[in-house]
Amino acid sequence: EPEVTQTPSHQVTQMGQEVILRCVPISNHLYFYWYRQILGQKVEFLVSFYNNEISEKSEIFDDQFSVERPDGSNFTLKIRSTKLEDSAMYFCASTGGTGYYEQYFGPGTRLTVT
Amino acid sequence: AQTVTQSQPEMSVQEAETVTLSCTYDTSESDYYLFWYKQPPSRQMILVIRQEAYKQQNATENRFSVNFQKAAKSFSLKISDSQLGDAAMYFCAYRSAAGANNLFFGTGTRLTVIP
């Protein structure tokens, strides 16, 4: 069964460094998402992406964040200058459409900012 | 903004017994979708069941069923004949039927299944 994959599984970085989290959505999906989950808190929406542009973003997704689909398979989340509070699990998801289509989630990347 | 509340941080159930996980939500919309996601220790969230708000009939998927009370804005998940593999975090989620299609999640309920 097709699945969403994410790399790396764990990333440790120093405050102020740039990080890129990578996701490979399911190949025929059209909509892509990033969510994050700070330890012990709820999963929060960051951004959705469709047709090579951002379709929605939350207030968390400020100028430090950017997303890109550099080729036909990868979907990346870049954090330009990491802060301690960016430490979280970051989940990528994809879906085939805007109806009640299921969002398929990746296993997540644990980002630790020291 | 939509909010989703799960008031039970932890629940436990004996194997083969039934357990109900609670979820309430707040919205001014009339059309939306509700979901229960399961997140096993491997951390990949998997859809368990979904409910369309315009449907009065409660959704059922094998041992999983929901009690959807639209007026009360309540959406509970019942797991029958609990199995060890049901142990996981369970998240309730809301999605608008119009406009943004991102999910709003509750804080989750950790379910332990006792052999």
Tab-separated table of N, CA, C and O in Angstrom, chain A residues 35 42-45 103 105, chain B residues 2-6 21-27 32-38 45-53 66 68 73-77 90-97 101-109:
chain	number	residue	atom	x	y	z
A	35	TYR	N	2.028	19.495	9.454
A	35	TYR	CA	1.497	19.694	10.792
A	35	TYR	C	2.668	19.542	11.766
A	35	TYR	O	3.670	18.901	11.454
A	42	LYS	N	-1.382	19.253	21.241
A	42	LYS	CA	-2.150	18.738	20.117
A	42	LYS	C	-1.393	18.916	18.799
A	42	LYS	O	-0.478	19.718	18.693
A	43	VAL	N	-1.804	18.155	17.833
A	43	VAL	CA	-1.274	18.300	16.481
A	43	VAL	C	-1.855	19.583	15.891
A	43	VAL	O	-3.068	19.804	15.930
A	44	GLU	N	-0.969	20.429	15.342
A	44	GLU	CA	-1.405	21.731	14.831
A	44	GLU	C	-1.084	21.852	13.346
A	44	GLU	O	0.014	21.490	12.912
A	45	PHE	N	-2.004	22.412	12.622
A	45	PHE	CA	-1.822	22.654	11.199
A	45	PHE	C	-0.822	23.782	10.972
A	45	PHE	O	-0.867	24.813	11.641
A	103	GLN	N	-6.664	12.137	4.697
A	103	GLN	CA	-5.300	12.634	4.696
A	103	GLN	C	-4.414	11.517	5.212
A	103	GLN	O	-4.626	10.989	6.298
A	105	PHE	N	-0.894	10.344	6.589
A	105	PHE	CA	0.199	10.961	7.322
A	105	PHE	C	1.476	10.153	7.213
A	105	PHE	O	1.458	8.917	7.161
B	2	GLN	N	-12.281	26.780	14.788
B	2	GLN	CA	-12.831	25.549	15.316
B	2	GLN	C	-11.930	25.017	16.425
B	2	GLN	O	-10.702	25.097	16.341
B	3	THR	N	-12.545	24.489	17.453
B	3	THR	CA	-11.774	23.840	18.514
B	3	THR	C	-12.316	22.439	18.734
B	3	THR	O	-13.517	22.192	18.581
B	4	VAL	N	-11.426	21.559	19.064
B	4	VAL	CA	-11.777	20.166	19.331
B	4	VAL	C	-11.253	19.813	20.711
B	4	VAL	O	-10.079	20.081	21.016
B	5	THR	N	-12.106	19.235	21.528
B	5	THR	CA	-11.738	18.934	22.905
B	5	THR	C	-11.894	17.448	23.195
B	5	THR	O	-12.948	16.860	22.949
B	6	GLN	N	-10.830	16.878	23.707
B	6	GLN	CA	-10.875	15.496	24.193
B	6	GLN	C	-10.563	15.563	25.684
B	6	GLN	O	-9.445	15.889	26.075
B	21	LEU	N	-14.427	6.630	23.758
B	21	LEU	CA	-13.589	7.822	23.854
B	21	LEU	C	-14.430	9.038	23.471
B	21	LEU	O	-15.132	9.013	22.462
B	22	SER	N	-14.309	10.090	24.256
B	22	SER	CA	-15.164	11.268	24.069
B	22	SER	C	-14.479	12.356	23.256
B	22	SER	O	-13.255	12.505	23.292
B	23	CYS	N	-15.282	13.108	22.545
B	23	CYS	CA	-14.792	14.255	21.774
B	23	CYS	C	-15.923	15.252	21.627
B	23	CYS	O	-17.056	14.864	21.307
B	24	THR	N	-15.642	16.499	21.890
B	24	THR	CA	-16.591	17.563	21.591
B	24	THR	C	-15.880	18.600	20.741
B	24	THR	O	-14.648	18.678	20.721
B	25	TYR	N	-16.657	19.371	20.034
B	25	TYR	CA	-16.060	20.360	19.141
B	25	TYR	C	-16.929	21.599	19.131
B	25	TYR	O	-18.096	21.566	19.544
B	26	ASP	N	-16.338	22.657	18.673
B	26	ASP	CA	-17.068	23.923	18.604
B	26	ASP	C	-16.921	24.482	17.198
B	26	ASP	O	-15.795	24.621	16.700
B	27	THR	N	-18.032	24.765	16.562
B	27	THR	CA	-18.018	25.326	15.224
B	27	THR	C	-19.309	26.068	14.969
B	27	THR	O	-20.343	25.746	15.567
B	32	TYR	N	-19.514	19.798	7.718
B	32	TYR	CA	-18.120	19.528	8.080
B	32	TYR	C	-17.927	18.024	8.164
B	32	TYR	O	-18.873	17.238	7.992
B	33	TYR	N	-16.689	17.638	8.385
B	33	TYR	CA	-16.353	16.223	8.561
B	33	TYR	C	-15.672	16.045	9.914
B	33	TYR	O	-14.943	16.928	10.370
B	34	LEU	N	-15.883	14.896	10.477
B	34	LEU	CA	-15.223	14.548	11.732
B	34	LEU	C	-14.491	13.231	11.555
B	34	LEU	O	-14.961	12.345	10.824
B	35	PHE	N	-13.379	13.110	12.214
B	35	PHE	CA	-12.522	11.946	12.041
B	35	PHE	C	-11.994	11.479	13.399
B	35	PHE	O	-11.817	12.269	14.323
B	36	TRP	N	-11.719	10.195	13.453
B	36	TRP	CA	-10.891	9.647	14.523
B	36	TRP	C	-9.654	9.051	13.874
B	36	TRP	O	-9.750	8.229	12.957
B	37	TYR	N	-8.506	9.513	14.372
B	37	TYR	CA	-7.225	8.986	13.922
B	37	TYR	C	-6.577	8.217	15.063
B	37	TYR	O	-6.675	8.588	16.224
B	38	LYS	N	-5.879	7.161	14.695
B	38	LYS	CA	-5.130	6.343	15.654
B	38	LYS	C	-3.653	6.554	15.395
B	38	LYS	O	-3.209	6.534	14.254
B	45	MET	N	0.014	8.338	11.976
B	45	MET	CA	-1.432	8.420	12.217
B	45	MET	C	-2.197	7.727	11.107
B	45	MET	O	-1.901	7.898	9.929
B	46	ILE	N	-3.190	6.978	11.537
B	46	ILE	CA	-4.004	6.199	10.597
B	46	ILE	C	-5.462	6.556	10.833
B	46	ILE	O	-5.907	6.639	11.973
B	47	LEU	N	-6.192	6.767	9.749
B	47	LEU	CA	-7.621	7.075	9.882
B	47	LEU	C	-8.378	5.839	10.350
B	47	LEU	O	-8.238	4.768	9.786
B	48	VAL	N	-9.174	6.007	11.385
B	48	VAL	CA	-9.993	4.918	11.915
B	48	VAL	C	-11.399	4.982	11.332
B	48	VAL	O	-11.946	3.979	10.859
B	49	ILE	N	-11.968	6.174	11.370
B	49	ILE	CA	-13.355	6.314	10.959
B	49	ILE	C	-13.652	7.779	10.685
B	49	ILE	O	-12.996	8.662	11.254
B	50	ARG	N	-14.586	8.039	9.800
B	50	ARG	CA	-14.988	9.421	9.531
B	50	ARG	C	-16.514	9.514	9.522
B	50	ARG	O	-17.212	8.525	9.310
B	51	GLN	N	-16.963	10.744	9.738
B	51	GLN	CA	-18.397	11.023	9.763
B	51	GLN	C	-18.658	12.325	9.022
B	51	GLN	O	-17.989	13.337	9.308
B	52	GLU	N	-19.582	12.301	8.096
B	52	GLU	CA	-20.005	13.535	7.439
B	52	GLU	C	-21.137	14.144	8.254
B	52	GLU	O	-22.076	13.440	8.622
B	53	ALA	N	-21.064	15.440	8.514
B	53	ALA	CA	-22.038	16.068	9.405
B	53	ALA	C	-23.450	16.028	8.853
B	53	ALA	O	-24.427	16.047	9.614
B	66	VAL	N	-19.168	5.274	15.872
B	66	VAL	CA	-19.225	6.595	16.497
B	66	VAL	C	-20.643	6.878	16.958
B	66	VAL	O	-21.605	6.315	16.453
B	68	PHE	N	-22.524	10.226	16.946
B	68	PHE	CA	-22.462	11.607	16.480
B	68	PHE	C	-23.728	12.330	16.905
B	68	PHE	O	-24.832	11.966	16.480
B	73	LYS	N	-22.824	18.771	19.511
B	73	LYS	CA	-21.443	18.880	19.016
B	73	LYS	C	-20.553	17.880	19.737
B	73	LYS	O	-19.497	18.212	20.290
B	74	SER	N	-21.014	16.645	19.674
B	74	SER	CA	-20.317	15.554	20.343
B	74	SER	C	-20.058	14.445	19.334
B	74	SER	O	-20.909	14.155	18.476
B	75	PHE	N	-18.902	13.803	19.452
B	75	PHE	CA	-18.492	12.789	18.470
B	75	PHE	C	-17.630	11.760	19.194
B	75	PHE	O	-16.414	11.862	19.226
B	76	SER	N	-18.254	10.772	19.782
B	76	SER	CA	-17.496	9.797	20.572
B	76	SER	C	-17.204	8.551	19.736
B	76	SER	O	-17.941	8.220	18.796
B	77	LEU	N	-16.150	7.888	20.087
B	77	LEU	CA	-15.705	6.670	19.399
B	77	LEU	C	-15.880	5.483	20.327
B	77	LEU	O	-15.389	5.502	21.459
B	90	TYR	N	-5.399	8.210	20.404
B	90	TYR	CA	-6.523	8.437	19.501
B	90	TYR	C	-6.819	9.931	19.452
B	90	TYR	O	-7.022	10.565	20.485
B	91	PHE	N	-6.845	10.451	18.240
B	91	PHE	CA	-7.110	11.867	18.040
B	91	PHE	C	-8.431	12.054	17.316
B	91	PHE	O	-8.693	11.412	16.293
B	92	CYS	N	-9.220	12.943	17.844
B	92	CYS	CA	-10.433	13.390	17.177
B	92	CYS	C	-10.051	14.608	16.323
B	92	CYS	O	-9.210	15.430	16.744
B	93	ALA	N	-10.612	14.709	15.135
B	93	ALA	CA	-10.257	15.825	14.255
B	93	ALA	C	-11.472	16.334	13.508
B	93	ALA	O	-12.399	15.568	13.194
B	94	TYR	N	-11.418	17.607	13.187
B	94	TYR	CA	-12.507	18.308	12.499
B	94	TYR	C	-11.967	18.883	11.208
B	94	TYR	O	-10.821	19.364	11.154
B	95	ARG	N	-12.822	18.868	10.175
B	95	ARG	CA	-12.440	19.512	8.921
B	95	ARG	C	-13.656	20.185	8.328
B	95	ARG	O	-14.730	19.584	8.248
B	96	SER	N	-13.487	21.406	7.921
B	96	SER	CA	-14.574	22.109	7.267
B	96	SER	C	-14.894	21.439	5.933
B	96	SER	O	-14.011	20.897	5.277
B	97	ALA	N	-16.163	21.503	5.535
B	97	ALA	CA	-16.545	20.958	4.228
B	97	ALA	C	-16.357	21.983	3.120
B	97	ALA	O	-16.429	21.655	1.946
B	101	ASN	N	-9.128	22.896	3.929
B	101	ASN	CA	-9.339	21.481	4.199
B	101	ASN	C	-8.312	20.917	5.165
B	101	ASN	O	-8.073	19.720	5.198
B	102	ASN	N	-7.718	21.788	5.977
B	102	ASN	CA	-6.811	21.291	6.993
B	102	ASN	C	-7.604	20.740	8.170
B	102	ASN	O	-8.781	21.070	8.367
B	103	LEU	N	-6.960	19.901	8.946
B	103	LEU	CA	-7.589	19.266	10.090
B	103	LEU	C	-7.293	20.044	11.373
B	103	LEU	O	-6.194	20.551	11.560
B	104	PHE	N	-8.306	20.097	12.235
B	104	PHE	CA	-8.130	20.612	13.591
B	104	PHE	C	-8.219	19.411	14.528
B	104	PHE	O	-9.209	18.683	14.511
B	105	PHE	N	-7.195	19.243	15.336
B	105	PHE	CA	-7.104	18.069	16.193
B	105	PHE	C	-7.406	18.391	17.645
B	105	PHE	O	-7.155	19.501	18.121
B	106	GLY	N	-7.892	17.375	18.362
B	106	GLY	CA	-7.936	17.438	19.807
B	106	GLY	C	-6.585	17.046	20.373
B	106	GLY	O	-5.644	16.736	19.642
B	107	THR	N	-6.492	17.053	21.695
B	107	THR	CA	-5.220	16.772	22.364
B	107	THR	C	-4.932	15.282	22.479
B	107	THR	O	-3.843	14.894	22.863
B	108	GLY	N	-5.900	14.454	22.147
B	108	GLY	CA	-5.647	13.021	22.128
B	108	GLY	C	-6.022	12.311	23.406
B	108	GLY	O	-6.049	12.898	24.495
B	109	THR	N	-6.312	11.027	23.265
B	109	THR	CA	-6.570	10.135	24.396
B	109	THR	C	-5.668	8.924	24.233
B	109	THR	O	-5.699	8.265	23.188
